[in-house]
Amino acid sequence: MTQFDLTDEQRQIQEMARQFTADAITPHAAEWDEKYIFPRDVIRQAAELGFGAIYVSEESGGIGLGRLEAALVMEAMAYGDPSTSAFISIHNMSAWMIDRFGSAAVKAKYLPALVTMEAMASYCLTEPGSGSDAAALKTKAVRDGEYYVVSGSKAFISGGGENELYVTMVRTSDDGAKGISCLVIEKDMPGVSFGAQERKLGWHSQPTAQVNFDEVRVPVENLVGGEGEGFRIAMAGLDGGRINIGACSLGGGQRCLDESVAYTKDRKQFGQAIADFQATQFTLADMETELQAARTLLYAAAVKVSDNAPDKTRFAAMAKRLATDTGSSVVDRALQLHGGYGYLMDYPIERFWRDLRVHSILEGTNQIMRVIIARDMLRQ
């Protein structure tokens, strides 16, 4: 990739994702949202294109692409449905963590099913009392021979109750962030249970629930990385997750901008199209400019994460902060341009307004992104 363009291969990947979205996601997304349908079959169709293991290595059965290619896919799918695209992003993040840090045994055990999304994976870090302060997590894993005995709860887990696997951060010692380890826990292991499905503002096409562990016996071979490496692994996963969720905001914002251009050219007031009014044109111009600026930063950050650049975490945080704030701002202005119609479920704008709002909270709040950025600046 040059600084300002995509390669032919990247454009082909982008076009494949756009075509899949137009055929399989966009026509159904409103119904999924309204009826709280989890489109498991469509998600597995995405996996047939390799989108269940975008940056899992080819040796492990994935398609071994970079974070920019993943961002292009997430952005394209979010144009149809940010909720479904974000769900696939979280699965990819979990599968990559197993591929990147897992032993040969744990990779052989789980990756074949994760690549095809026959098994789907959740990322379990947040707890009822531990959100932004992730290192304060309390879910405990005590070694007992060839098993860890796990007890605790995880909150706001995408895929909770539906997914087969839970990549879970647990406390194996009291040494703060250095006492956290990562385990793969199966849905059907005795002692795993789930809370009721959360009633959410948006993201209706994917399940979200609390995950509970009551003395769950997890084989030691399910450890990802070494004991005490879990927090580092969790943060490494989040660099890519932040790129992806930012890309989902860009895709949703772009959809609403495109809808707004079409609507304002068609809608007439005071004897002319509202697109002819300078106030409308200025609003559209700002929406386009801000989306393009956020996209340029996000693509640059994605390349840094792929290249393991020293400043990758700072750039991932900056890109996530800007893209998610911009996406929400663009959608909000799109709703305003649609007037009363934008508030109706007959138009897609209100769904995107609801779906994109959570992006500035998850994968690290945008306030925490500012902390990460500033700390990295001041450390130099």
Short mmCIF file of C-alpha atoms in Angstrom, two decimals:
data_model
loop_
_atom_site.label_atom_id
_atom_site.label_comp_id
_atom_site.label_asym_id
_atom_site.label_seq_id
_atom_site.Cartn_x
_atom_site.Cartn_y
_atom_site.Cartn_z
CA MET A 1 0.00 0.00 0.00
CA THR A 2 1.20 3.49 -0.82
CA GLN A 3 0.31 6.18 1.66
CA PHE A 4 -2.83 7.26 -0.15
CA ASP A 5 -4.06 4.27 -2.14
CA LEU A 6 -5.08 0.62 -1.95
CA THR A 7 -3.48 -2.18 -3.95
CA ASP A 8 -5.43 -4.06 -6.60
CA GLU A 9 -5.68 -7.06 -4.27
CA GLN A 10 -7.06 -4.90 -1.46
CA ARG A 11 -9.65 -3.41 -3.81
CA GLN A 12 -10.70 -6.92 -4.85
CA ILE A 13 -11.15 -7.93 -1.21
CA GLN A 14 -13.13 -4.74 -0.58
CA GLU A 15 -15.35 -5.38 -3.60
CA MET A 16 -15.96 -9.01 -2.58
CA ALA A 17 -17.06 -7.84 0.89
CA ARG A 18 -19.26 -5.13 -0.61
CA GLN A 19 -20.95 -7.59 -2.94
CA PHE A 20 -21.54 -10.09 -0.13
CA THR A 21 -23.03 -7.31 1.99
CA ALA A 22 -25.32 -6.11 -0.79
CA ASP A 23 -26.57 -9.65 -1.44
CA ALA A 24 -26.71 -11.25 2.01
CA ILE A 25 -26.78 -8.52 4.68
CA THR A 26 -28.35 -5.21 3.57
CA PRO A 27 -31.71 -6.64 2.39
CA HIS A 28 -32.29 -8.35 5.76
CA ALA A 29 -30.65 -6.07 8.32
CA ALA A 30 -33.78 -4.10 9.23
CA GLU A 31 -35.69 -7.32 9.97
CA TRP A 32 -32.81 -8.71 12.04
CA ASP A 33 -32.85 -5.52 14.08
CA GLU A 34 -36.61 -5.32 14.53
CA LYS A 35 -37.08 -9.00 15.40
CA TYR A 36 -33.80 -9.55 17.29
CA ILE A 37 -32.68 -12.23 14.81
CA PHE A 38 -29.15 -13.60 15.18
CA PRO A 39 -28.21 -14.42 11.53
CA ARG A 40 -26.00 -17.41 12.24
CA ASP A 41 -26.37 -18.84 8.72
CA VAL A 42 -25.36 -15.57 7.04
CA ILE A 43 -22.39 -15.22 9.38
CA ARG A 44 -21.25 -18.70 8.37
CA GLN A 45 -21.60 -17.69 4.72
CA ALA A 46 -19.16 -14.87 5.47
CA ALA A 47 -16.77 -17.48 6.87
CA GLU A 48 -16.93 -19.34 3.54
CA LEU A 49 -15.26 -16.26 2.03
CA GLY A 50 -12.55 -16.41 4.69
CA PHE A 51 -14.06 -13.64 6.80
CA GLY A 52 -14.10 -15.79 9.94
CA ALA A 53 -10.29 -15.92 10.04
CA ILE A 54 -9.08 -12.85 8.17
CA TYR A 55 -5.76 -12.48 9.98
CA VAL A 56 -5.41 -16.03 11.25
CA SER A 57 -2.32 -17.49 9.57
CA GLU A 58 -2.61 -19.65 6.48
CA GLU A 59 -0.79 -22.41 8.38
CA SER A 60 -3.73 -22.50 10.79
CA GLY A 61 -6.34 -22.46 8.02
CA GLY A 62 -7.00 -18.72 7.91
CA ILE A 63 -6.49 -16.39 4.95
CA GLY A 64 -3.51 -14.65 6.57
CA LEU A 65 -4.27 -11.09 5.56
CA GLY A 66 -3.32 -7.87 7.35
CA ARG A 67 -5.28 -5.51 9.53
CA LEU A 68 -5.96 -3.10 6.68
CA GLU A 69 -7.66 -5.86 4.68
CA ALA A 70 -9.67 -6.76 7.78
CA ALA A 71 -10.71 -3.12 8.18
CA LEU A 72 -11.87 -3.02 4.56
CA VAL A 73 -14.03 -6.10 5.14
CA MET A 74 -15.53 -4.77 8.39
CA GLU A 75 -16.22 -1.38 6.86
CA ALA A 76 -17.94 -2.96 3.86
CA MET A 77 -20.14 -5.25 5.96
CA ALA A 78 -21.05 -2.44 8.38
CA TYR A 79 -22.47 -0.54 5.41
CA GLY A 80 -25.27 -3.10 5.60
CA ASP A 81 -25.32 -3.84 9.34
CA PRO A 82 -22.78 -2.59 11.91
CA SER A 83 -24.07 -5.04 14.51
CA THR A 84 -23.35 -8.14 12.41
CA SER A 85 -20.02 -6.77 11.19
CA ALA A 86 -18.92 -6.04 14.78
CA PHE A 87 -19.89 -9.57 15.84
CA ILE A 88 -17.68 -11.03 13.11
CA SER A 89 -14.89 -8.66 14.18
CA ILE A 90 -14.98 -9.95 17.77
CA HIS A 91 -14.85 -13.55 16.55
CA ASN A 92 -11.82 -12.69 14.39
CA MET A 93 -10.08 -11.05 17.34
CA SER A 94 -10.63 -14.14 19.49
CA ALA A 95 -9.48 -16.57 16.79
CA TRP A 96 -6.35 -14.49 16.16
CA MET A 97 -5.42 -14.51 19.86
CA ILE A 98 -5.52 -18.32 19.85
CA ASP A 99 -3.49 -18.49 16.62
CA ARG A 100 -0.94 -15.90 17.69
CA PHE A 101 -0.37 -16.93 21.31
CA GLY A 102 -1.78 -20.45 21.68
CA SER A 103 0.19 -23.69 21.85
CA ALA A 104 0.11 -26.18 18.99
CA ALA A 105 -2.34 -28.27 21.03
CA VAL A 106 -4.85 -25.49 21.67
CA LYS A 107 -4.63 -24.31 18.05
CA ALA A 108 -5.25 -27.82 16.72
CA LYS A 109 -8.13 -28.25 19.17
CA TYR A 110 -10.08 -25.10 18.28
CA LEU A 111 -8.94 -23.27 15.16
CA PRO A 112 -10.38 -25.61 12.49
CA ALA A 113 -13.92 -24.96 13.77
CA LEU A 114 -13.25 -21.26 14.37
CA VAL A 115 -12.01 -20.71 10.82
CA THR A 116 -15.26 -22.02 9.35
CA MET A 117 -17.28 -20.43 12.18
CA GLU A 118 -18.80 -23.81 12.88
CA ALA A 119 -17.75 -22.71 16.35
CA MET A 120 -17.96 -19.00 17.20
CA ALA A 121 -15.84 -17.28 19.83
CA SER A 122 -16.41 -14.52 22.36
CA TYR A 123 -13.81 -12.25 23.97
CA CYS A 124 -14.31 -12.16 27.75
CA LEU A 125 -12.51 -9.37 29.58
CA THR A 126 -15.11 -7.00 31.07
CA GLU A 127 -16.70 -7.87 34.41
CA PRO A 128 -19.68 -6.40 36.30
CA GLY A 129 -17.25 -4.44 38.49
CA SER A 130 -14.34 -4.09 36.06
CA GLY A 131 -14.79 -2.17 32.83
CA SER A 132 -12.20 0.46 31.95
CA ASP A 133 -10.07 -0.76 34.87
CA ALA A 134 -9.61 -4.12 33.17
CA ALA A 135 -6.57 -5.09 35.26
CA ALA A 136 -8.82 -5.17 38.34
CA LEU A 137 -10.72 -8.22 37.08
CA LYS A 138 -11.64 -10.79 39.73
CA THR A 139 -12.59 -13.97 37.84
CA LYS A 140 -10.26 -16.50 39.45
CA ALA A 141 -8.55 -19.60 38.07
CA VAL A 142 -6.93 -21.91 40.62
CA ARG A 143 -4.58 -24.67 39.41
CA ASP A 144 -5.67 -28.18 40.42
CA GLY A 145 -3.45 -30.78 38.79
CA GLU A 146 -4.12 -30.76 35.03
CA TYR A 147 -7.02 -28.33 35.36
CA TYR A 148 -7.75 -24.74 36.30
CA VAL A 149 -10.88 -24.29 38.43
CA VAL A 150 -12.52 -21.07 37.23
CA SER A 151 -15.08 -19.00 39.16
CA GLY A 152 -16.43 -15.53 38.39
CA SER A 153 -18.52 -13.59 35.87
CA LYS A 154 -17.99 -11.62 32.67
CA ALA A 155 -20.36 -8.84 31.56
CA PHE A 156 -21.60 -7.48 28.22
CA ILE A 157 -20.25 -10.47 26.29
CA SER A 158 -21.08 -10.47 22.58
CA GLY A 159 -22.20 -13.96 21.68
CA GLY A 160 -22.92 -14.78 25.32
CA GLY A 161 -25.18 -17.84 25.49
CA GLU A 162 -24.90 -18.54 21.75
CA ASN A 163 -21.19 -18.91 21.02
CA GLU A 164 -19.39 -22.17 21.57
CA LEU A 165 -16.07 -20.76 22.86
CA TYR A 166 -15.10 -18.01 25.33
CA VAL A 167 -11.54 -16.62 25.25
CA THR A 168 -11.47 -15.55 28.88
CA MET A 169 -9.13 -13.40 30.98
CA VAL A 170 -8.78 -14.89 34.46
CA ARG A 171 -6.76 -14.12 37.58
CA THR A 172 -4.14 -16.78 38.35
CA SER A 173 -2.32 -14.68 40.98
CA ASP A 174 -2.83 -11.46 42.95
CA ASP A 175 -0.07 -9.61 41.09
CA GLY A 176 -2.27 -7.00 39.35
CA ALA A 177 -2.04 -7.02 35.57
CA LYS A 178 0.83 -9.54 35.79
CA GLY A 179 -1.49 -12.01 37.54
CA ILE A 180 -3.89 -12.36 34.61
CA SER A 181 -3.90 -15.36 32.27
CA CYS A 182 -5.97 -16.33 29.22
CA LEU A 183 -8.04 -19.52 28.94
CA VAL A 184 -10.30 -20.95 26.25
CA ILE A 185 -13.51 -22.09 27.94
CA GLU A 186 -16.21 -24.12 26.20
CA LYS A 187 -19.91 -23.34 26.45
CA ASP A 188 -20.78 -26.89 27.50
CA MET A 189 -18.21 -27.29 30.28
CA PRO A 190 -20.00 -28.03 33.59
CA GLY A 191 -20.40 -24.85 35.62
CA VAL A 192 -20.71 -22.46 32.64
CA SER A 193 -24.02 -20.55 32.62
CA PHE A 194 -25.41 -17.37 31.12
CA GLY A 195 -27.54 -14.46 32.25
CA ALA A 196 -30.63 -13.29 30.40
CA GLN A 197 -30.06 -11.65 27.04
CA GLU A 198 -29.42 -7.94 27.59
CA ARG A 199 -32.05 -5.47 26.37
CA LYS A 200 -29.97 -3.02 24.33
CA LEU A 201 -30.40 0.31 22.55
CA GLY A 202 -28.83 -1.18 19.42
CA TRP A 203 -26.86 -4.18 18.15
CA HIS A 204 -30.09 -6.19 18.08
CA SER A 205 -28.80 -8.75 15.54
CA GLN A 206 -26.25 -10.18 17.97
CA PRO A 207 -26.73 -11.75 21.41
CA THR A 208 -25.21 -10.14 24.49
CA ALA A 209 -25.27 -11.72 27.94
CA GLN A 210 -23.36 -12.16 31.18
CA VAL A 211 -21.20 -15.30 31.29
CA ASN A 212 -20.88 -17.06 34.65
CA PHE A 213 -18.27 -19.60 35.76
CA ASP A 214 -19.00 -21.74 38.82
CA GLU A 215 -15.94 -23.89 39.55
CA VAL A 216 -15.50 -24.73 35.88
CA ARG A 217 -12.70 -27.26 35.34
CA VAL A 218 -10.70 -26.12 32.33
CA PRO A 219 -7.78 -28.24 31.03
CA VAL A 220 -4.38 -26.62 31.51
CA GLU A 221 -3.72 -27.16 27.79
CA ASN A 222 -6.44 -24.52 27.14
CA LEU A 223 -4.09 -21.83 28.44
CA VAL A 224 -3.30 -19.27 25.72
CA GLY A 225 0.25 -18.01 26.19
CA GLY A 226 1.92 -18.47 29.54
CA GLU A 227 0.57 -17.85 33.01
CA GLY A 228 0.59 -14.14 33.72
CA GLU A 229 0.61 -13.16 30.03
CA GLY A 230 -3.15 -12.73 29.73
CA PHE A 231 -3.32 -8.96 30.11
CA ARG A 232 -0.67 -8.42 27.45
CA ILE A 233 -2.51 -10.82 25.14
CA ALA A 234 -5.84 -9.09 25.82
CA MET A 235 -4.36 -5.69 24.99
CA ALA A 236 -2.72 -7.02 21.82
CA GLY A 237 -6.11 -8.30 20.72
CA LEU A 238 -7.67 -4.92 21.42
CA ASP A 239 -5.30 -3.06 19.07
CA GLY A 240 -6.87 -4.93 16.17
CA GLY A 241 -10.34 -4.84 17.70
CA ARG A 242 -10.16 -1.06 17.92
CA ILE A 243 -9.24 -0.82 14.25
CA ASN A 244 -12.17 -3.06 13.35
CA ILE A 245 -14.76 -1.24 15.45
CA GLY A 246 -13.56 2.05 13.99
CA ALA A 247 -14.01 0.54 10.53
CA CYS A 248 -17.55 -0.49 11.46
CA SER A 249 -18.27 3.14 12.37
CA LEU A 250 -16.87 4.31 9.03
CA GLY A 251 -19.05 1.84 7.13
CA GLY A 252 -22.17 2.86 9.01
CA GLY A 253 -21.35 6.55 8.62
CA GLN A 254 -20.75 6.14 4.89
CA ARG A 255 -24.09 4.38 4.44
CA CYS A 256 -25.93 7.21 6.19
CA LEU A 257 -24.05 9.86 4.20
CA ASP A 258 -24.97 8.11 0.94
CA GLU A 259 -28.59 7.85 2.08
CA SER A 260 -28.53 11.57 2.94
CA VAL A 261 -27.19 12.62 -0.47
CA ALA A 262 -29.96 10.66 -2.21
CA TYR A 263 -32.66 11.90 0.19
CA THR A 264 -31.73 15.59 0.04
CA LYS A 265 -31.65 15.52 -3.77
CA ASP A 266 -35.15 14.02 -3.82
CA ARG A 267 -36.82 15.86 -0.92
CA LYS A 268 -38.29 19.25 -1.84
CA GLN A 269 -39.11 22.20 0.43
CA PHE A 270 -39.91 25.79 -0.52
CA GLY A 271 -40.08 24.77 -4.17
CA GLN A 272 -36.64 23.21 -4.51
CA ALA A 273 -34.60 20.19 -3.49
CA ILE A 274 -33.13 20.65 -0.01
CA ALA A 275 -29.78 19.63 -1.51
CA ASP A 276 -29.85 23.00 -3.31
CA PHE A 277 -29.73 24.91 -0.04
CA GLN A 278 -26.24 25.97 0.98
CA ALA A 279 -26.82 24.91 4.61
CA THR A 280 -27.48 21.35 3.40
CA GLN A 281 -24.45 21.40 1.13
CA PHE A 282 -22.17 22.60 3.94
CA THR A 283 -23.45 19.82 6.22
CA LEU A 284 -22.85 17.16 3.56
CA ALA A 285 -19.40 18.57 2.81
CA ASP A 286 -18.41 18.42 6.48
CA MET A 287 -19.72 14.85 6.81
CA GLU A 288 -17.68 13.74 3.80
CA THR A 289 -14.52 15.55 4.91
CA GLU A 290 -14.63 14.15 8.44
CA LEU A 291 -15.29 10.59 7.26
CA GLN A 292 -12.39 10.74 4.80
CA ALA A 293 -10.04 12.13 7.46
CA ALA A 294 -11.02 9.39 9.93
CA ARG A 295 -10.67 6.74 7.22
CA THR A 296 -7.17 7.89 6.28
CA LEU A 297 -6.02 7.72 9.92
CA LEU A 298 -7.66 4.34 10.46
CA TYR A 299 -6.06 2.79 7.39
CA ALA A 300 -2.65 4.13 8.48
CA ALA A 301 -3.17 2.71 11.98
CA ALA A 302 -4.19 -0.66 10.53
CA VAL A 303 -0.90 -0.89 8.64
CA LYS A 304 1.01 -0.03 11.83
CA VAL A 305 -0.76 -2.84 13.72
CA SER A 306 0.04 -5.30 10.90
CA ASP A 307 3.67 -4.17 10.88
CA ASN A 308 3.92 -4.32 14.70
CA ALA A 309 5.18 -0.71 14.65
CA PRO A 310 6.35 0.74 17.99
CA ASP A 311 3.53 3.30 17.95
CA LYS A 312 0.81 0.85 16.87
CA THR A 313 -1.15 1.09 20.14
CA ARG A 314 -1.20 4.88 20.08
CA PHE A 315 -2.34 4.94 16.47
CA ALA A 316 -4.99 2.26 17.06
CA ALA A 317 -6.33 4.36 19.96
CA MET A 318 -6.32 7.57 17.91
CA ALA A 319 -8.03 5.89 14.98
CA LYS A 320 -10.65 4.23 17.17
CA ARG A 321 -11.42 7.49 18.98
CA LEU A 322 -11.71 9.55 15.81
CA ALA A 323 -13.56 6.99 13.67
CA THR A 324 -16.19 6.10 16.28
CA ASP A 325 -16.86 9.71 17.27
CA THR A 326 -17.02 10.72 13.61
CA GLY A 327 -19.32 7.85 12.69
CA SER A 328 -21.81 8.81 15.39
CA SER A 329 -21.60 12.49 14.48
CA VAL A 330 -22.18 11.79 10.79
CA VAL A 331 -25.17 9.55 11.49
CA ASP A 332 -26.65 12.14 13.84
CA ARG A 333 -26.45 14.80 11.11
CA ALA A 334 -27.87 12.33 8.60
CA LEU A 335 -30.89 11.86 10.87
CA GLN A 336 -31.30 15.65 11.09
CA LEU A 337 -31.16 15.98 7.31
CA HIS A 338 -33.90 13.37 7.01
CA GLY A 339 -36.07 15.33 9.43
CA GLY A 340 -39.03 13.45 10.85
CA TYR A 341 -38.51 10.62 8.39
CA GLY A 342 -35.06 9.95 9.83
CA TYR A 343 -36.72 9.18 13.16
CA LEU A 344 -38.88 6.45 11.62
CA MET A 345 -37.97 2.79 11.32
CA ASP A 346 -39.05 2.93 7.67
CA TYR A 347 -35.66 4.48 6.97
CA PRO A 348 -32.32 2.90 7.99
CA ILE A 349 -30.88 6.01 9.67
CA GLU A 350 -32.33 5.47 13.16
CA ARG A 351 -30.96 1.91 13.23
CA PHE A 352 -27.45 3.11 12.43
CA TRP A 353 -27.83 5.91 15.00
CA ARG A 354 -28.57 3.27 17.65
CA ASP A 355 -25.97 0.74 16.50
CA LEU A 356 -23.03 3.14 16.25
CA ARG A 357 -23.56 4.76 19.66
CA VAL A 358 -21.96 1.86 21.55
CA HIS A 359 -18.77 1.98 19.47
CA SER A 360 -17.39 4.85 21.56
CA ILE A 361 -17.81 2.67 24.67
CA LEU A 362 -16.62 -0.82 23.75
CA GLU A 363 -13.08 -1.99 22.93
CA GLY A 364 -12.03 0.68 25.44
CA THR A 365 -14.04 3.87 25.93
CA ASN A 366 -13.01 6.90 23.96
CA GLN A 367 -11.99 8.54 27.22
CA ILE A 368 -9.57 5.66 27.84
CA MET A 369 -8.31 6.09 24.25
CA ARG A 370 -7.31 9.63 25.18
CA VAL A 371 -5.49 8.30 28.26
CA ILE A 372 -3.55 5.79 26.11
CA ILE A 373 -2.63 8.46 23.56
CA ALA A 374 -1.52 11.02 26.14
CA ARG A 375 0.50 8.51 28.18
CA ASP A 376 2.36 7.41 25.08
CA MET A 377 3.07 11.03 24.10
CA LEU A 378 4.34 11.93 27.58
CA ARG A 379 6.46 8.80 27.88
CA GLN A 380 8.75 10.00 25.08
#
